[in-house]
Amino acid sequence: MSTSVNSATQPSDLVRSAEDRLPAMLADLERVISLETPSADKVAVARGAADFAALLRERLGAEAELLTVDGVTHVRLRFGDSPPRVVLLNHQDTVWPHGTLARLPFSTADGVLRGPGSFDMLTGAIMSVHAVAMLRDRLGEDGLAGLSILITGDEEVGSVTSSDLIRAEAADAAAVFVMEASADGALKLERKGTGIYTLVFRGRAAHAGLEPEKGINAGMALALTLPLVAGLSDAEAGTTVVPTVISAGTTSNTVPAEARVDVDVRARTAAELERVDAAIRALAADPQLDGSTTEVIGGINRPPFEPEQSAALFDRATALAAELGIAAPRGVAVGGASDGNFTAGDGIPTLDGLGAVGDGAHAEHEHALIAEIAPRTALLAALIADQLGR
């Protein structure tokens, strides 16, 4: 840290401030968790974005922007007029459908925080707000110049409308801190890149009993192609190609005229993503069933997050944790992708997994550990001050 920043953010003060803020953080978590924001409902996501903007105004005294891209609303709060040097990356959309709160309401018991989105990743987003509030109390608003907070609304469905915004916001940044959660507290130093595909097979319908020979069975075209697609995996390279959702046909007595399969691709390197992409398109161009056609929808979604982009920031996190008197973070490589893939893929230093500690992303037992919120919020505040002061 620079001298001016360090003198205003003594480690013991940051930890104590975060602990003092914990009741307010829990209250804010109840507020945002209780406002359901499934990714597919753009109106609900917009409502959640407006509430986050109001929360930022209340906690930070600053006016956030609501940015709508192709109907999806995102929140951005910048401090100062210069391009951001530090970006806090969050999302407020969740995988949970409307009505989930009725059976999985917000709760705190036995040191555990529960509710839809509590782990992935509303706790991390609230930690962002309060870490910045702690620094604003010490440095004033001018001391936050160069900081940007992004809260996007479509991460759970591939960040299709927010990826360009994320990359543009971080283009000149020295550090991006991604507030995704961690099952065991380890920071994410490497993530696989992803590809998202739908293969659509088209044939010709016919009566399955009267004249099946006049049909071209799209379901058979899919079945013949499926093992070839799965065979594109490479365990040694860490590449997985997994057919997931499959559908075909319309009625039980009709030769299917159309069939489709979704394919999930994960790879450690851009070269592997490109190899699989080319191979999928080659399979589509050479149908396995005469008379059928294959359309490829989708492609490479997120570039790999390679470890070179996290190394220096992880070293700083380790040093700052020691100054704060909290446990040193561990680092891991994971298969799941995040919005940090976009920034790391562009060569921007990125550190991921700074949010909640808990478990159950996208699962019924989703939860966050309350005892971990304050120390990790203090670490985030120290990291922000460290990078703004350089």
Coordinates of C-alpha atoms in Angstrom, one line a residue:
M1 CA 0.0 0.0 0.0
S2 CA 1.1 3.6 -0.4
T3 CA 1.8 5.5 2.8
S4 CA -1.3 7.7 2.5
V5 CA -3.7 4.8 2.0
N6 CA -2.0 2.6 4.6
S7 CA -2.2 5.3 7.3
A8 CA -6.0 5.6 6.7
T9 CA -6.7 1.9 6.7
Q10 CA -4.9 0.3 9.6
P11 CA -5.4 -3.5 9.5
S12 CA -6.9 -3.8 13.0
D13 CA -9.3 -1.0 12.2
L14 CA -10.5 -2.7 9.0
V15 CA -11.2 -6.0 10.8
R16 CA -13.0 -4.2 13.7
S17 CA -15.0 -2.1 11.3
A18 CA -16.1 -5.1 9.3
E19 CA -17.2 -6.9 12.5
D20 CA -19.1 -3.8 13.5
R21 CA -20.8 -3.7 10.1
L22 CA -21.9 -7.4 10.2
P23 CA -25.5 -6.7 11.5
A24 CA -26.0 -4.1 8.7
M25 CA -24.6 -6.6 6.2
L26 CA -27.0 -9.2 7.3
A27 CA -29.9 -6.8 7.1
D28 CA -28.9 -5.8 3.6
L29 CA -28.6 -9.5 2.7
E30 CA -32.2 -10.1 3.9
R31 CA -33.3 -7.2 1.7
V32 CA -31.7 -8.4 -1.5
I33 CA -32.3 -12.1 -1.0
S34 CA -36.0 -11.4 -0.4
L35 CA -36.3 -9.8 -3.8
E36 CA -36.3 -12.7 -6.3
T37 CA -34.2 -12.1 -9.4
P38 CA -34.2 -15.2 -11.7
S39 CA -32.1 -14.5 -14.7
A40 CA -34.8 -15.3 -17.2
D41 CA -37.2 -12.6 -15.9
K42 CA -35.8 -9.3 -17.1
V43 CA -38.5 -7.3 -15.2
A44 CA -37.4 -9.0 -12.0
V45 CA -33.8 -8.4 -12.7
A46 CA -34.5 -4.8 -13.5
R47 CA -36.3 -4.5 -10.1
G48 CA -33.3 -6.0 -8.3
A49 CA -31.0 -3.7 -10.1
A50 CA -33.0 -0.6 -9.1
D51 CA -33.0 -1.8 -5.5
F52 CA -29.2 -2.3 -5.6
A53 CA -28.8 1.2 -7.0
A54 CA -30.9 2.5 -4.1
L55 CA -28.8 0.5 -1.6
L56 CA -25.6 1.9 -3.0
R57 CA -27.0 5.4 -2.6
E58 CA -28.0 4.7 1.0
R59 CA -24.7 3.1 2.0
L60 CA -22.2 5.1 -0.1
G61 CA -24.0 8.4 -0.8
A62 CA -23.3 8.0 -4.5
E63 CA -25.6 7.7 -7.5
A64 CA -25.2 4.5 -9.5
E65 CA -26.1 4.1 -13.2
L66 CA -28.7 1.7 -14.5
L67 CA -27.4 0.3 -17.8
T68 CA -29.9 -1.7 -19.9
V69 CA -28.5 -3.9 -22.7
D70 CA -30.9 -5.9 -24.8
G71 CA -33.5 -5.7 -22.1
V72 CA -31.2 -6.7 -19.2
T73 CA -30.4 -4.2 -16.5
H74 CA -27.0 -3.8 -15.0
V75 CA -25.7 -1.5 -12.2
R76 CA -22.5 0.6 -12.4
L77 CA -21.0 2.9 -9.8
R78 CA -17.8 4.8 -10.6
F79 CA -15.8 7.0 -8.4
G80 CA -13.8 9.8 -10.1
D81 CA -13.6 10.8 -13.7
S82 CA -10.7 8.7 -14.8
P83 CA -10.9 5.2 -16.3
P84 CA -11.3 2.6 -13.4
R85 CA -8.1 1.2 -11.9
V86 CA -9.9 -1.3 -9.7
V87 CA -13.2 -3.0 -10.6
L88 CA -15.4 -5.0 -8.2
L89 CA -17.3 -7.6 -10.3
N90 CA -20.6 -8.9 -9.0
H91 CA -23.9 -10.2 -10.3
Q92 CA -27.4 -10.1 -8.7
D93 CA -29.3 -12.5 -10.9
T94 CA -29.9 -16.1 -9.6
V95 CA -30.8 -19.5 -10.9
W96 CA -33.8 -19.7 -8.6
P97 CA -37.4 -19.5 -10.0
H98 CA -40.1 -17.3 -8.5
G99 CA -41.6 -18.9 -5.5
T100 CA -38.4 -20.3 -4.1
L101 CA -38.5 -17.9 -1.1
A102 CA -41.8 -19.5 0.0
R103 CA -40.0 -22.7 0.9
L104 CA -36.4 -21.5 1.3
P105 CA -36.8 -18.1 2.9
F106 CA -33.9 -15.9 4.2
S107 CA -32.8 -17.2 7.6
T108 CA -29.8 -17.0 10.0
A109 CA -29.4 -19.8 12.5
D110 CA -26.4 -21.6 14.0
G111 CA -24.0 -19.3 12.2
V112 CA -25.4 -20.1 8.8
L113 CA -27.1 -17.7 6.4
R114 CA -29.6 -19.3 4.0
G115 CA -31.8 -18.2 1.1
P116 CA -31.8 -18.3 -2.7
G117 CA -28.7 -16.6 -4.0
S118 CA -27.1 -16.4 -0.5
F119 CA -24.0 -18.2 -1.7
D120 CA -24.1 -17.4 -5.4
M121 CA -23.5 -14.5 -5.1
L122 CA -25.5 -12.0 -3.2
T123 CA -23.3 -12.2 -0.1
G124 CA -20.3 -11.2 -2.2
A125 CA -22.2 -8.3 -3.7
I126 CA -23.1 -7.0 -0.2
M127 CA -19.5 -7.5 0.9
S128 CA -18.5 -5.2 -2.0
V129 CA -20.8 -2.5 -0.9
H130 CA -19.6 -2.5 2.7
A131 CA -15.9 -2.9 2.0
V132 CA -16.2 0.3 -0.1
A133 CA -18.3 2.0 2.7
M134 CA -15.5 1.2 5.1
L135 CA -12.9 2.9 2.9
R136 CA -15.2 5.9 2.2
D137 CA -15.4 6.5 5.9
R138 CA -11.6 6.6 6.1
L139 CA -10.5 8.1 2.7
G140 CA -13.5 10.2 1.7
E141 CA -15.1 9.9 -1.7
D142 CA -12.0 11.4 -3.4
G143 CA -9.9 8.6 -2.0
L144 CA -12.0 6.1 -4.0
A145 CA -11.2 7.7 -7.3
G146 CA -10.5 5.0 -9.9
L147 CA -12.9 2.5 -8.3
S148 CA -15.8 0.9 -10.1
I149 CA -18.5 -1.4 -8.8
L150 CA -20.4 -3.5 -11.4
I151 CA -23.4 -5.6 -10.5
T152 CA -24.6 -7.4 -13.6
G153 CA -27.9 -9.1 -14.3
D154 CA -27.2 -12.1 -16.6
E155 CA -24.2 -14.0 -15.3
E156 CA -26.1 -17.2 -14.6
V157 CA -27.1 -17.4 -18.3
G158 CA -23.7 -16.7 -19.9
S159 CA -23.3 -12.9 -19.5
V160 CA -24.5 -12.5 -23.0
T161 CA -25.5 -8.8 -22.6
S162 CA -22.9 -7.9 -19.9
S163 CA -19.7 -9.4 -21.3
D164 CA -18.8 -6.3 -23.4
L165 CA -19.6 -4.0 -20.5
I166 CA -17.4 -6.0 -18.2
R167 CA -14.5 -6.0 -20.6
A168 CA -14.8 -2.3 -21.4
E169 CA -15.0 -1.3 -17.8
A170 CA -11.9 -3.3 -16.9
A171 CA -9.9 -2.4 -20.0
D172 CA -7.5 0.0 -18.1
A173 CA -7.7 -1.6 -14.7
A174 CA -4.8 -2.7 -12.6
A175 CA -7.0 -5.2 -10.7
V176 CA -10.4 -6.9 -11.0
F177 CA -11.8 -8.5 -7.8
V178 CA -14.5 -11.0 -8.5
M179 CA -16.9 -11.6 -5.7
E180 CA -17.9 -15.1 -6.5
A181 CA -18.2 -17.5 -3.6
S182 CA -15.9 -20.3 -2.4
A183 CA -17.0 -23.6 -0.9
D184 CA -13.9 -23.8 1.3
G185 CA -12.6 -20.2 1.3
A186 CA -10.0 -20.8 -1.4
L187 CA -9.5 -18.0 -3.9
K188 CA -9.9 -19.0 -7.6
L189 CA -6.5 -18.6 -9.4
E190 CA -7.5 -20.4 -12.6
R191 CA -10.8 -21.2 -14.3
K192 CA -11.5 -23.2 -17.4
G193 CA -12.9 -21.4 -20.4
T194 CA -16.4 -22.4 -21.7
G195 CA -18.3 -23.1 -24.8
I196 CA -22.1 -23.3 -25.0
Y197 CA -23.7 -25.0 -28.0
T198 CA -27.0 -26.3 -29.2
L199 CA -26.9 -28.7 -32.1
V200 CA -30.2 -28.7 -34.1
F201 CA -30.8 -31.8 -36.3
R202 CA -33.4 -31.6 -39.0
G203 CA -34.9 -34.4 -41.0
R204 CA -38.4 -35.0 -42.5
A205 CA -41.6 -36.0 -40.6
A206 CA -43.6 -39.1 -41.7
H207 CA -46.2 -41.4 -40.1
A208 CA -44.2 -43.8 -38.0
G209 CA -46.7 -46.7 -38.7
L210 CA -47.9 -46.1 -42.3
E211 CA -44.8 -44.9 -44.1
P212 CA -41.8 -44.5 -41.9
E213 CA -39.5 -45.0 -44.9
K214 CA -40.6 -41.6 -46.2
G215 CA -39.2 -39.9 -43.2
I216 CA -35.7 -38.8 -42.2
N217 CA -35.3 -39.4 -38.5
A218 CA -33.7 -36.4 -36.8
G219 CA -33.5 -38.4 -33.6
M220 CA -31.4 -41.0 -35.3
A221 CA -29.2 -38.2 -36.7
L222 CA -28.7 -36.9 -33.2
A223 CA -28.0 -40.4 -31.8
L224 CA -25.3 -41.1 -34.4
T225 CA -23.6 -37.8 -33.7
L226 CA -23.8 -37.8 -29.9
P227 CA -20.8 -40.2 -29.3
L228 CA -18.7 -38.2 -31.8
V229 CA -19.4 -35.0 -29.9
A230 CA -18.7 -36.6 -26.5
G231 CA -15.5 -38.1 -28.0
L232 CA -14.1 -34.6 -28.4
S233 CA -13.2 -34.6 -24.7
D234 CA -9.5 -34.9 -23.8
A235 CA -9.0 -35.9 -20.2
E236 CA -5.2 -35.4 -20.4
A237 CA -5.7 -31.8 -21.5
G238 CA -8.5 -31.2 -19.0
T239 CA -11.1 -30.7 -21.7
T240 CA -14.7 -31.9 -21.2
V241 CA -17.4 -32.0 -23.8
V242 CA -20.7 -33.0 -22.3
P243 CA -24.0 -33.4 -24.0
T244 CA -26.7 -32.3 -21.6
V245 CA -30.3 -31.4 -22.5
I246 CA -31.7 -33.7 -25.3
S247 CA -35.0 -33.5 -27.1
A248 CA -36.6 -35.0 -30.2
G249 CA -39.9 -35.4 -31.9
T250 CA -43.5 -34.3 -31.4
T251 CA -45.7 -37.3 -31.1
S252 CA -45.1 -41.0 -30.5
N253 CA -46.4 -42.0 -34.0
T254 CA -44.4 -39.4 -36.0
V255 CA -40.8 -39.8 -37.4
P256 CA -39.0 -36.8 -35.7
A257 CA -38.4 -33.9 -38.0
E258 CA -36.2 -32.1 -35.5
A259 CA -34.0 -33.0 -32.6
R260 CA -31.6 -31.0 -30.5
V261 CA -28.9 -31.4 -27.9
D262 CA -27.2 -28.8 -25.7
V263 CA -23.4 -29.3 -25.2
D264 CA -21.3 -27.9 -22.4
V265 CA -17.6 -27.5 -23.2
R266 CA -14.8 -26.7 -20.6
A267 CA -11.1 -26.2 -21.4
R268 CA -8.0 -24.9 -19.8
T269 CA -6.6 -23.2 -22.9
A270 CA -7.9 -21.1 -25.7
A271 CA -6.4 -23.6 -28.2
E272 CA -8.5 -26.4 -26.8
L273 CA -11.6 -24.3 -27.0
E274 CA -10.9 -23.5 -30.6
R275 CA -10.1 -27.2 -31.4
V276 CA -13.5 -28.3 -30.0
D277 CA -15.3 -25.4 -31.7
A278 CA -13.8 -26.3 -35.1
A279 CA -14.6 -30.0 -34.6
I280 CA -18.2 -29.4 -33.7
R281 CA -18.7 -27.3 -36.8
A282 CA -17.0 -30.0 -38.9
L283 CA -19.4 -32.6 -37.6
A284 CA -22.3 -30.4 -38.4
A285 CA -21.1 -29.9 -42.0
D286 CA -20.9 -33.7 -42.5
P287 CA -24.2 -35.2 -41.3
Q288 CA -24.1 -38.8 -40.1
L289 CA -27.5 -39.6 -41.5
D290 CA -28.2 -39.1 -45.2
G291 CA -30.7 -36.4 -45.9
S292 CA -30.4 -34.7 -42.5
T293 CA -28.9 -31.3 -41.7
T294 CA -27.3 -30.0 -38.6
E295 CA -27.2 -26.4 -37.4
V296 CA -24.8 -25.2 -34.7
I297 CA -26.1 -22.5 -32.4
G298 CA -23.6 -20.8 -29.9
G299 CA -19.9 -21.1 -29.6
I300 CA -17.0 -20.1 -27.3
N301 CA -18.6 -18.2 -24.4
R302 CA -15.8 -17.4 -21.9
P303 CA -12.0 -17.5 -22.5
P304 CA -9.9 -19.4 -20.0
F305 CA -8.8 -17.7 -16.8
E306 CA -5.1 -18.7 -16.8
P307 CA -3.0 -18.5 -13.6
E308 CA -0.6 -15.8 -14.8
Q309 CA -3.4 -13.3 -14.4
S310 CA -4.0 -14.0 -10.7
A311 CA -0.5 -14.7 -9.3
A312 CA 0.5 -11.1 -8.3
L313 CA -2.9 -10.3 -6.7
F314 CA -2.9 -13.6 -4.8
D315 CA 0.5 -12.7 -3.4
R316 CA -0.9 -9.3 -2.3
A317 CA -3.9 -11.0 -0.7
T318 CA -1.6 -13.4 1.2
A319 CA 0.5 -10.5 2.5
L320 CA -2.5 -8.4 3.4
A321 CA -4.2 -11.3 5.3
A322 CA -1.1 -11.5 7.4
E323 CA -1.3 -7.8 8.2
L324 CA -4.9 -8.1 9.1
G325 CA -4.2 -11.1 11.4
I326 CA -6.6 -13.4 9.5
A327 CA -6.0 -16.8 8.0
A328 CA -3.9 -16.8 4.8
P329 CA -6.0 -17.6 1.8
R330 CA -5.4 -20.7 -0.3
G331 CA -5.6 -20.8 -4.0
V332 CA -7.3 -23.4 -6.3
A333 CA -7.9 -24.1 -10.0
V334 CA -11.6 -24.9 -10.8
G335 CA -13.6 -26.0 -13.8
G336 CA -16.5 -23.6 -13.4
A337 CA -16.3 -20.2 -15.2
S338 CA -17.2 -16.7 -14.0
D339 CA -17.2 -13.2 -15.3
G340 CA -13.5 -13.1 -14.2
N341 CA -12.8 -15.2 -17.3
F342 CA -13.5 -12.2 -19.5
T343 CA -11.1 -9.9 -17.7
A344 CA -8.4 -12.5 -17.2
G345 CA -8.8 -13.5 -20.8
D346 CA -8.1 -9.9 -21.8
G347 CA -4.9 -10.0 -19.8
I348 CA -6.2 -7.9 -16.8
P349 CA -4.9 -9.0 -13.4
T350 CA -7.9 -10.7 -11.8
L351 CA -8.5 -12.4 -8.5
D352 CA -11.7 -14.5 -8.0
G353 CA -13.6 -16.2 -5.2
L354 CA -13.4 -13.3 -2.7
G355 CA -17.1 -13.6 -1.8
A356 CA -19.0 -15.8 0.6
V357 CA -17.7 -19.0 2.2
G358 CA -20.3 -21.8 2.3
D359 CA -21.7 -24.3 -0.1
G360 CA -24.7 -25.3 -2.3
A361 CA -24.4 -23.1 -5.4
H362 CA -27.6 -23.8 -7.4
A363 CA -28.7 -26.4 -4.8
E364 CA -31.3 -26.7 -2.1
H365 CA -28.7 -26.5 0.6
E366 CA -27.3 -23.2 -0.5
H367 CA -25.8 -21.3 2.4
A368 CA -23.0 -18.9 3.6
L369 CA -21.1 -19.0 6.8
I370 CA -21.7 -15.8 8.8
A371 CA -18.3 -16.0 10.6
E372 CA -16.4 -15.6 7.4
I373 CA -18.2 -12.5 6.1
A374 CA -16.4 -9.8 8.3
P375 CA -12.8 -11.0 7.8
R376 CA -13.2 -11.4 4.1
T377 CA -14.8 -8.0 3.8
A378 CA -11.8 -6.6 5.6
L379 CA -9.5 -8.4 3.2
L380 CA -11.4 -7.0 0.2
A381 CA -11.2 -3.5 1.6
A382 CA -7.4 -3.9 2.1
L383 CA -7.0 -5.2 -1.4
I384 CA -9.0 -2.2 -2.9
A385 CA -6.9 0.3 -0.9
D386 CA -3.7 -1.5 -1.8
Q387 CA -4.4 -1.2 -5.5
L388 CA -5.9 2.3 -5.5
G389 CA -2.8 3.5 -3.6
R390 CA -0.3 2.1 -6.1

